[in-house]
Structures are given as C-alpha cells and as structure tokens.
mmCIF file of C-alpha atoms in Angstrom:
data_model
loop_
_atom_site.group_PDB
_atom_site.id
_atom_site.type_symbol
_atom_site.label_atom_id
_atom_site.label_comp_id
_atom_site.label_asym_id
_atom_site.label_seq_id
_atom_site.Cartn_x
_atom_site.Cartn_y
_atom_site.Cartn_z
ATOM 1 C CA MET A 1 67.044 76.456 130.743
ATOM 2 C CA ILE A 2 64.179 77.783 129.977
ATOM 3 C CA ARG A 3 63.725 81.392 132.012
ATOM 4 C CA ARG A 4 59.961 81.779 131.990
ATOM 5 C CA ARG A 5 58.233 85.491 132.710
ATOM 6 C CA THR A 6 56.285 86.086 135.665
ATOM 7 C CA ALA A 7 55.498 89.172 135.266
ATOM 8 C CA LEU A 8 51.426 90.366 133.120
ATOM 9 C CA SER A 9 53.873 93.535 131.850
ATOM 10 C CA VAL A 10 56.657 90.912 130.852
ATOM 11 C CA THR A 11 54.501 88.007 130.210
ATOM 12 C CA SER A 12 52.919 88.435 126.260
ATOM 13 C CA ALA A 13 54.375 91.482 126.190
ATOM 14 C CA ALA A 14 54.483 90.903 122.299
ATOM 15 C CA LEU A 15 51.561 89.555 121.745
ATOM 16 C CA LEU A 16 49.174 90.967 124.551
ATOM 17 C CA ALA A 17 49.923 94.623 122.688
ATOM 18 C CA ALA A 18 50.711 93.918 119.309
ATOM 19 C CA ALA A 19 49.746 94.012 115.980
ATOM 20 C CA PRO A 20 51.162 94.714 113.057
ATOM 21 C CA LEU A 21 50.426 97.042 111.048
ATOM 22 C CA LEU A 22 47.174 96.866 108.859
ATOM 23 C CA THR A 23 46.579 100.254 106.471
ATOM 24 C CA ALA A 24 43.101 101.030 105.070
ATOM 25 C CA CYS A 25 43.117 99.133 101.448
ATOM 26 C CA GLY A 26 44.571 95.762 100.255
ATOM 27 C CA GLN A 27 43.883 92.125 98.865
ATOM 28 C CA THR A 28 41.203 90.490 97.724
ATOM 29 C CA ALA A 29 40.650 87.778 100.419
ATOM 30 C CA HIS A 30 37.940 85.048 100.433
ATOM 31 C CA PRO A 31 34.844 85.359 100.795
ATOM 32 C CA GLY A 32 33.754 85.279 103.830
ATOM 33 C CA ALA A 33 37.112 85.439 105.672
ATOM 34 C CA ALA A 34 38.498 87.661 107.681
ATOM 35 C CA ALA A 35 41.917 86.754 106.841
ATOM 36 C CA VAL A 36 43.658 83.971 105.560
ATOM 37 C CA VAL A 37 46.383 82.175 107.302
ATOM 38 C CA GLY A 38 48.743 79.381 105.375
ATOM 39 C CA GLY A 39 45.180 78.326 104.023
ATOM 40 C CA ASP A 40 43.917 78.746 107.717
ATOM 41 C CA ARG A 41 40.175 80.445 107.049
ATOM 42 C CA ILE A 42 39.495 83.394 110.432
ATOM 43 C CA THR A 43 36.052 83.996 109.293
ATOM 44 C CA VAL A 44 34.191 86.843 109.836
ATOM 45 C CA SER A 45 32.138 85.138 112.574
ATOM 46 C CA GLN A 46 35.208 82.926 114.236
ATOM 47 C CA LEU A 47 36.107 87.022 114.754
ATOM 48 C CA GLN A 48 32.847 87.988 115.721
ATOM 49 C CA ARG A 49 32.456 85.128 118.825
ATOM 50 C CA GLN A 50 35.678 85.925 119.603
ATOM 51 C CA VAL A 51 34.922 90.268 120.222
ATOM 52 C CA ALA A 52 30.964 89.934 121.259
ATOM 53 C CA ASP A 53 33.597 87.764 123.928
ATOM 54 C CA VAL A 54 35.177 90.833 124.766
ATOM 55 C CA ARG A 55 32.601 92.988 124.895
ATOM 56 C CA ASP A 56 30.249 90.950 127.189
ATOM 57 C CA ALA A 57 33.565 90.866 129.466
ATOM 58 C CA GLN A 58 34.195 94.262 130.035
ATOM 59 C CA ARG A 59 30.306 95.344 129.586
ATOM 60 C CA SER A 60 30.624 92.961 133.437
ATOM 61 C CA SER A 61 32.917 94.403 134.860
ATOM 62 C CA PRO A 62 32.872 97.357 137.342
ATOM 63 C CA GLN A 63 35.171 99.269 135.046
ATOM 64 C CA GLY A 64 32.749 97.906 131.913
ATOM 65 C CA GLU A 65 32.618 102.132 130.357
ATOM 66 C CA GLN A 66 35.613 102.484 130.377
ATOM 67 C CA LEU A 67 37.313 99.503 128.640
ATOM 68 C CA THR A 68 34.683 99.619 126.660
ATOM 69 C CA ALA A 69 36.043 103.142 124.820
ATOM 70 C CA ASN A 70 39.968 102.334 125.154
ATOM 71 C CA SER A 71 39.241 99.517 123.056
ATOM 72 C CA ALA A 72 37.727 100.952 119.203
ATOM 73 C CA ARG A 73 39.505 99.236 117.647
ATOM 74 C CA LEU A 74 39.103 95.749 118.822
ATOM 75 C CA GLY A 75 37.627 93.900 115.240
ATOM 76 C CA GLN A 76 41.301 94.671 114.175
ATOM 77 C CA ASP A 77 44.175 94.005 116.753
ATOM 78 C CA THR A 78 41.610 90.590 117.774
ATOM 79 C CA LEU A 79 42.096 89.266 114.131
ATOM 80 C CA VAL A 80 45.871 91.195 114.460
ATOM 81 C CA ARG A 81 46.552 88.691 117.671
ATOM 82 C CA LEU A 82 44.682 85.799 116.351
ATOM 83 C CA ILE A 83 46.906 85.924 113.419
ATOM 84 C CA GLN A 84 50.708 86.772 115.407
ATOM 85 C CA TYR A 85 49.132 83.076 116.931
ATOM 86 C CA ARG A 86 49.501 80.972 113.949
ATOM 87 C CA ILE A 87 52.175 82.276 113.080
ATOM 88 C CA VAL A 88 54.458 81.419 116.310
ATOM 89 C CA GLU A 89 52.363 78.365 117.086
ATOM 90 C CA LYS A 90 54.266 77.169 113.341
ATOM 91 C CA ALA A 91 57.089 78.976 114.085
ATOM 92 C CA GLY A 92 57.145 76.465 116.870
ATOM 93 C CA LYS A 93 56.752 73.834 115.071
ATOM 94 C CA ASP A 94 58.978 74.225 112.373
ATOM 95 C CA ASN A 95 61.505 75.023 114.983
ATOM 96 C CA GLY A 96 60.861 71.585 117.267
ATOM 97 C CA VAL A 97 59.378 74.148 119.858
ATOM 98 C CA GLU A 98 56.034 73.497 121.751
ATOM 99 C CA VAL A 99 54.437 74.057 124.684
ATOM 100 C CA THR A 100 52.553 71.061 127.033
ATOM 101 C CA ARG A 101 50.059 71.260 128.996
ATOM 102 C CA ARG A 102 51.670 71.265 132.202
ATOM 103 C CA GLU A 103 54.121 74.613 131.293
ATOM 104 C CA LEU A 104 51.351 76.849 130.563
ATOM 105 C CA GLN A 105 49.689 75.471 133.575
ATOM 106 C CA ARG A 106 52.578 76.906 135.837
ATOM 107 C CA GLN A 107 53.093 80.131 133.985
ATOM 108 C CA ARG A 108 49.434 80.785 134.430
ATOM 109 C CA ALA A 109 49.783 80.407 138.320
ATOM 110 C CA ASP A 110 52.624 82.139 138.153
ATOM 111 C CA VAL A 111 50.913 84.712 135.980
ATOM 112 C CA GLU A 112 48.747 84.995 138.381
ATOM 113 C CA ALA A 113 51.054 84.542 142.143
ATOM 114 C CA ALA A 114 53.447 87.185 140.646
ATOM 115 C CA ASN A 115 50.559 89.470 139.670
ATOM 116 C CA GLY A 116 48.035 89.915 142.251
ATOM 117 C CA GLY A 117 45.522 87.291 141.936
ATOM 118 C CA ALA A 118 43.640 85.210 139.880
ATOM 119 C CA GLU A 119 41.511 88.500 139.433
ATOM 120 C CA ALA A 120 43.314 90.607 138.724
ATOM 121 C CA VAL A 121 45.149 89.116 135.910
ATOM 122 C CA ARG A 122 41.859 88.369 134.806
ATOM 123 C CA ALA A 123 41.644 91.934 134.247
ATOM 124 C CA ARG A 124 44.381 93.443 132.593
ATOM 125 C CA PHE A 125 44.018 90.774 130.504
ATOM 126 C CA LEU A 126 41.382 92.428 129.200
ATOM 127 C CA ALA A 127 42.117 95.459 129.528
ATOM 128 C CA LEU A 128 44.135 94.232 126.585
ATOM 129 C CA GLY A 129 40.905 93.153 124.818
ATOM 130 C CA ILE A 130 41.747 89.135 125.608
ATOM 131 C CA ALA A 131 38.646 88.010 127.898
ATOM 132 C CA PRO A 132 38.946 85.440 130.461
ATOM 133 C CA ASP A 133 38.478 82.442 128.092
ATOM 134 C CA GLN A 134 40.683 83.493 125.149
ATOM 135 C CA ILE A 135 44.377 83.649 127.606
ATOM 136 C CA ASP A 136 44.848 80.378 127.678
ATOM 137 C CA GLN A 137 46.181 80.937 123.769
ATOM 138 C CA ALA A 138 47.612 83.511 124.934
ATOM 139 C CA LEU A 139 49.530 82.571 127.128
ATOM 140 C CA ALA A 140 50.467 79.061 125.066
ATOM 141 C CA MET A 141 51.705 81.762 123.330
ATOM 142 C CA ASP A 142 54.439 83.656 125.295
ATOM 143 C CA LEU A 143 55.405 80.048 126.345
ATOM 144 C CA VAL A 144 56.475 79.007 122.667
ATOM 145 C CA ARG A 145 58.190 82.724 121.863
ATOM 146 C CA SER A 146 60.153 82.597 124.981
ATOM 147 C CA LYS A 147 60.689 79.203 123.847
ATOM 148 C CA LEU A 148 62.859 80.065 120.020
ATOM 149 C CA ASP A 149 63.789 83.135 121.658
ATOM 150 C CA GLY A 150 66.387 80.839 123.926
ATOM 151 C CA LYS A 151 67.456 78.227 120.722
ATOM 152 C CA PHE A 152 67.462 81.264 119.367
ATOM 153 C CA GLY A 153 68.531 84.225 120.347
ATOM 154 C CA THR A 154 65.898 87.411 120.080
ATOM 155 C CA ALA A 155 67.507 88.431 116.650
ATOM 156 C CA ARG A 156 67.040 85.041 115.202
ATOM 157 C CA THR A 157 63.937 84.659 115.978
ATOM 158 C CA ASN A 158 62.012 87.832 114.325
ATOM 159 C CA GLU A 159 63.897 86.297 110.961
ATOM 160 C CA ILE A 160 61.773 82.699 111.789
ATOM 161 C CA LEU A 161 58.770 84.968 112.552
ATOM 162 C CA MET A 162 59.342 87.456 108.971
ATOM 163 C CA ARG A 163 59.695 84.643 106.994
ATOM 164 C CA THR A 164 56.788 82.240 108.971
ATOM 165 C CA SER A 165 54.520 85.299 108.475
ATOM 166 C CA ASP A 166 56.088 85.448 104.877
ATOM 167 C CA ALA A 167 55.965 81.418 103.844
ATOM 168 C CA LEU A 168 51.882 81.464 105.394
ATOM 169 C CA HIS A 169 51.333 84.412 102.671
ATOM 170 C CA VAL A 170 48.770 86.524 105.043
ATOM 171 C CA ASP A 171 45.943 87.454 103.164
ATOM 172 C CA VAL A 172 43.570 90.080 105.441
ATOM 173 C CA ASN A 173 40.093 90.580 104.240
ATOM 174 C CA PRO A 174 40.254 94.815 102.704
ATOM 175 C CA ARG A 175 37.486 95.506 105.359
ATOM 176 C CA TYR A 176 40.215 94.730 107.875
ATOM 177 C CA GLY A 177 42.965 96.148 105.695
ATOM 178 C CA VAL A 178 47.235 94.738 104.978
ATOM 179 C CA TRP A 179 48.898 93.214 106.309
ATOM 180 C CA ASP A 180 52.785 94.116 106.810
ATOM 181 C CA GLY A 181 54.812 91.650 109.124
ATOM 182 C CA LYS A 182 58.008 93.457 108.346
ATOM 183 C CA ARG A 183 57.448 96.766 110.824
ATOM 184 C CA GLY A 184 55.637 94.829 112.979
ATOM 185 C CA THR A 185 53.299 97.627 113.708
ATOM 186 C CA ALA A 186 50.736 98.730 114.249
ATOM 187 C CA GLN A 187 48.734 101.824 113.586
ATOM 188 C CA SER A 188 47.398 103.180 116.737
ATOM 189 C CA ALA A 189 50.809 102.982 117.580
ATOM 190 C CA LEU A 190 51.564 100.429 120.135
ATOM 191 C CA GLU A 191 54.544 97.747 120.819
ATOM 192 C CA PRO A 192 55.600 95.658 117.128
ATOM 193 C CA TRP A 193 55.859 91.880 117.717
ATOM 194 C CA LEU A 194 59.454 91.808 117.368
ATOM 195 C CA ARG A 195 61.174 92.218 119.826
ATOM 196 C CA PRO A 196 64.104 94.934 120.275
ATOM 197 C CA ALA A 197 67.858 92.635 119.648
ATOM 198 C CA GLU A 198 69.060 94.004 122.436
ATOM 199 C CA PRO A 199 67.515 93.363 126.156
ATOM 200 C CA GLY A 200 65.741 96.564 126.959
ATOM 201 C CA GLY A 201 66.198 95.672 130.964
ATOM 202 C CA ILE A 202 63.104 93.555 131.546
ATOM 203 C CA ALA A 203 63.349 91.938 134.175
ATOM 204 C CA ARG A 204 63.350 87.588 133.410
ATOM 205 C CA PRO A 205 63.374 85.878 136.766
ATOM 206 C CA ALA A 206 64.815 82.449 136.755
#
C-alpha cells in the first residue's frame, strides 16, 4: 500500500524545493520557447504567466516584500519545476502510474489538515514560488513520484527519472541555462530532485 505524506515539509519535497542545475551557457532552444521537453514546448509566454501569477499572489501577501526578495530566481526556478513535472508525468505514464482526481483531493485535504489549514498551506507554497492555482499540479506530481517510489524503490525511481529526462532530450533556452538531469541540483544549493536511496529520517504517516 502506498503511504501518503501529509506534512508540507515532506510533501513535494523533491519538486517544490528542487531545481536541477541550469548553468550559464547552453544549447539552442526552439524560437519562442523557454524549453522543449520531448517535443513539448514550454513557451516564454507560458512561463511568464506562471511567474506573474506568483508575483501577483506575493504582492497580495502581508509578507509580500520578503517573498519577492527571497525569490529573485523565480523565472528560472519556475521553468525547472515545469520541466520536472513533465519528466515525472512521463515516467509515471511509462510505468503504469497515475493519480486520480479523488486521490489528489484526498492529498490536498491531508496536507491542509497536517499544516494548519488551507490558508497556511497556500502561504507556505507561495514561499516556495508556487501560486495558489498551481498547488494541485505540484501535489499531483508528488503523488506520482511517491507511487513510483512505492512500486520500484527510491534508487530505481531515480534511475527511471534520469533515463526519462535523457529520453525527452530537454532543450533549454540559453537565456535560462542548460539542463543537467544527472546532477539534479541547483546553483543555489537547493536540495536535489533525486532522493537518497536510504531513508533520511522523514516520517511517512500510513
């Protein structure tokens, strides 16, 4: 049985706080695209809309000034997250893993119950650069990742994700850097998106 993680500090840990390396020099992405993932274009305008949603939400927050100051790399981090979502989603589909709407609703309710309610959860996601209307997507991808872990184990899932990343031939616009699917780290020393094979003391409620 898959165990669901309900604490926000655990939920989406690999997706919310993670950003595989994007360095300063790069490949040539398709014109008008921030990145191309398996032929799927993430356009600059799509990225800008996501960033604008976050900035609007941050400005509406009582901690708006601090949130804005702490998210100077928001454009790059948002693009990394969008790429990660596509990799995790493809890995799930290729390995018979999917998330139902009911599972997502249950996960959202569990996360809110474990973290002080809906408003507190929105605030904490916003601090991670995720707008309120982007939370469900983050939770859905975390559920896919959790199911992959449950089916294959963490080490095997890491291998699957790296192979999927390679197969999708991620091509990032040089404006945003170069994708490194193997290192799985960010320049600002955020946590890697590939989890350690050994448990790190994180509680996983049944």
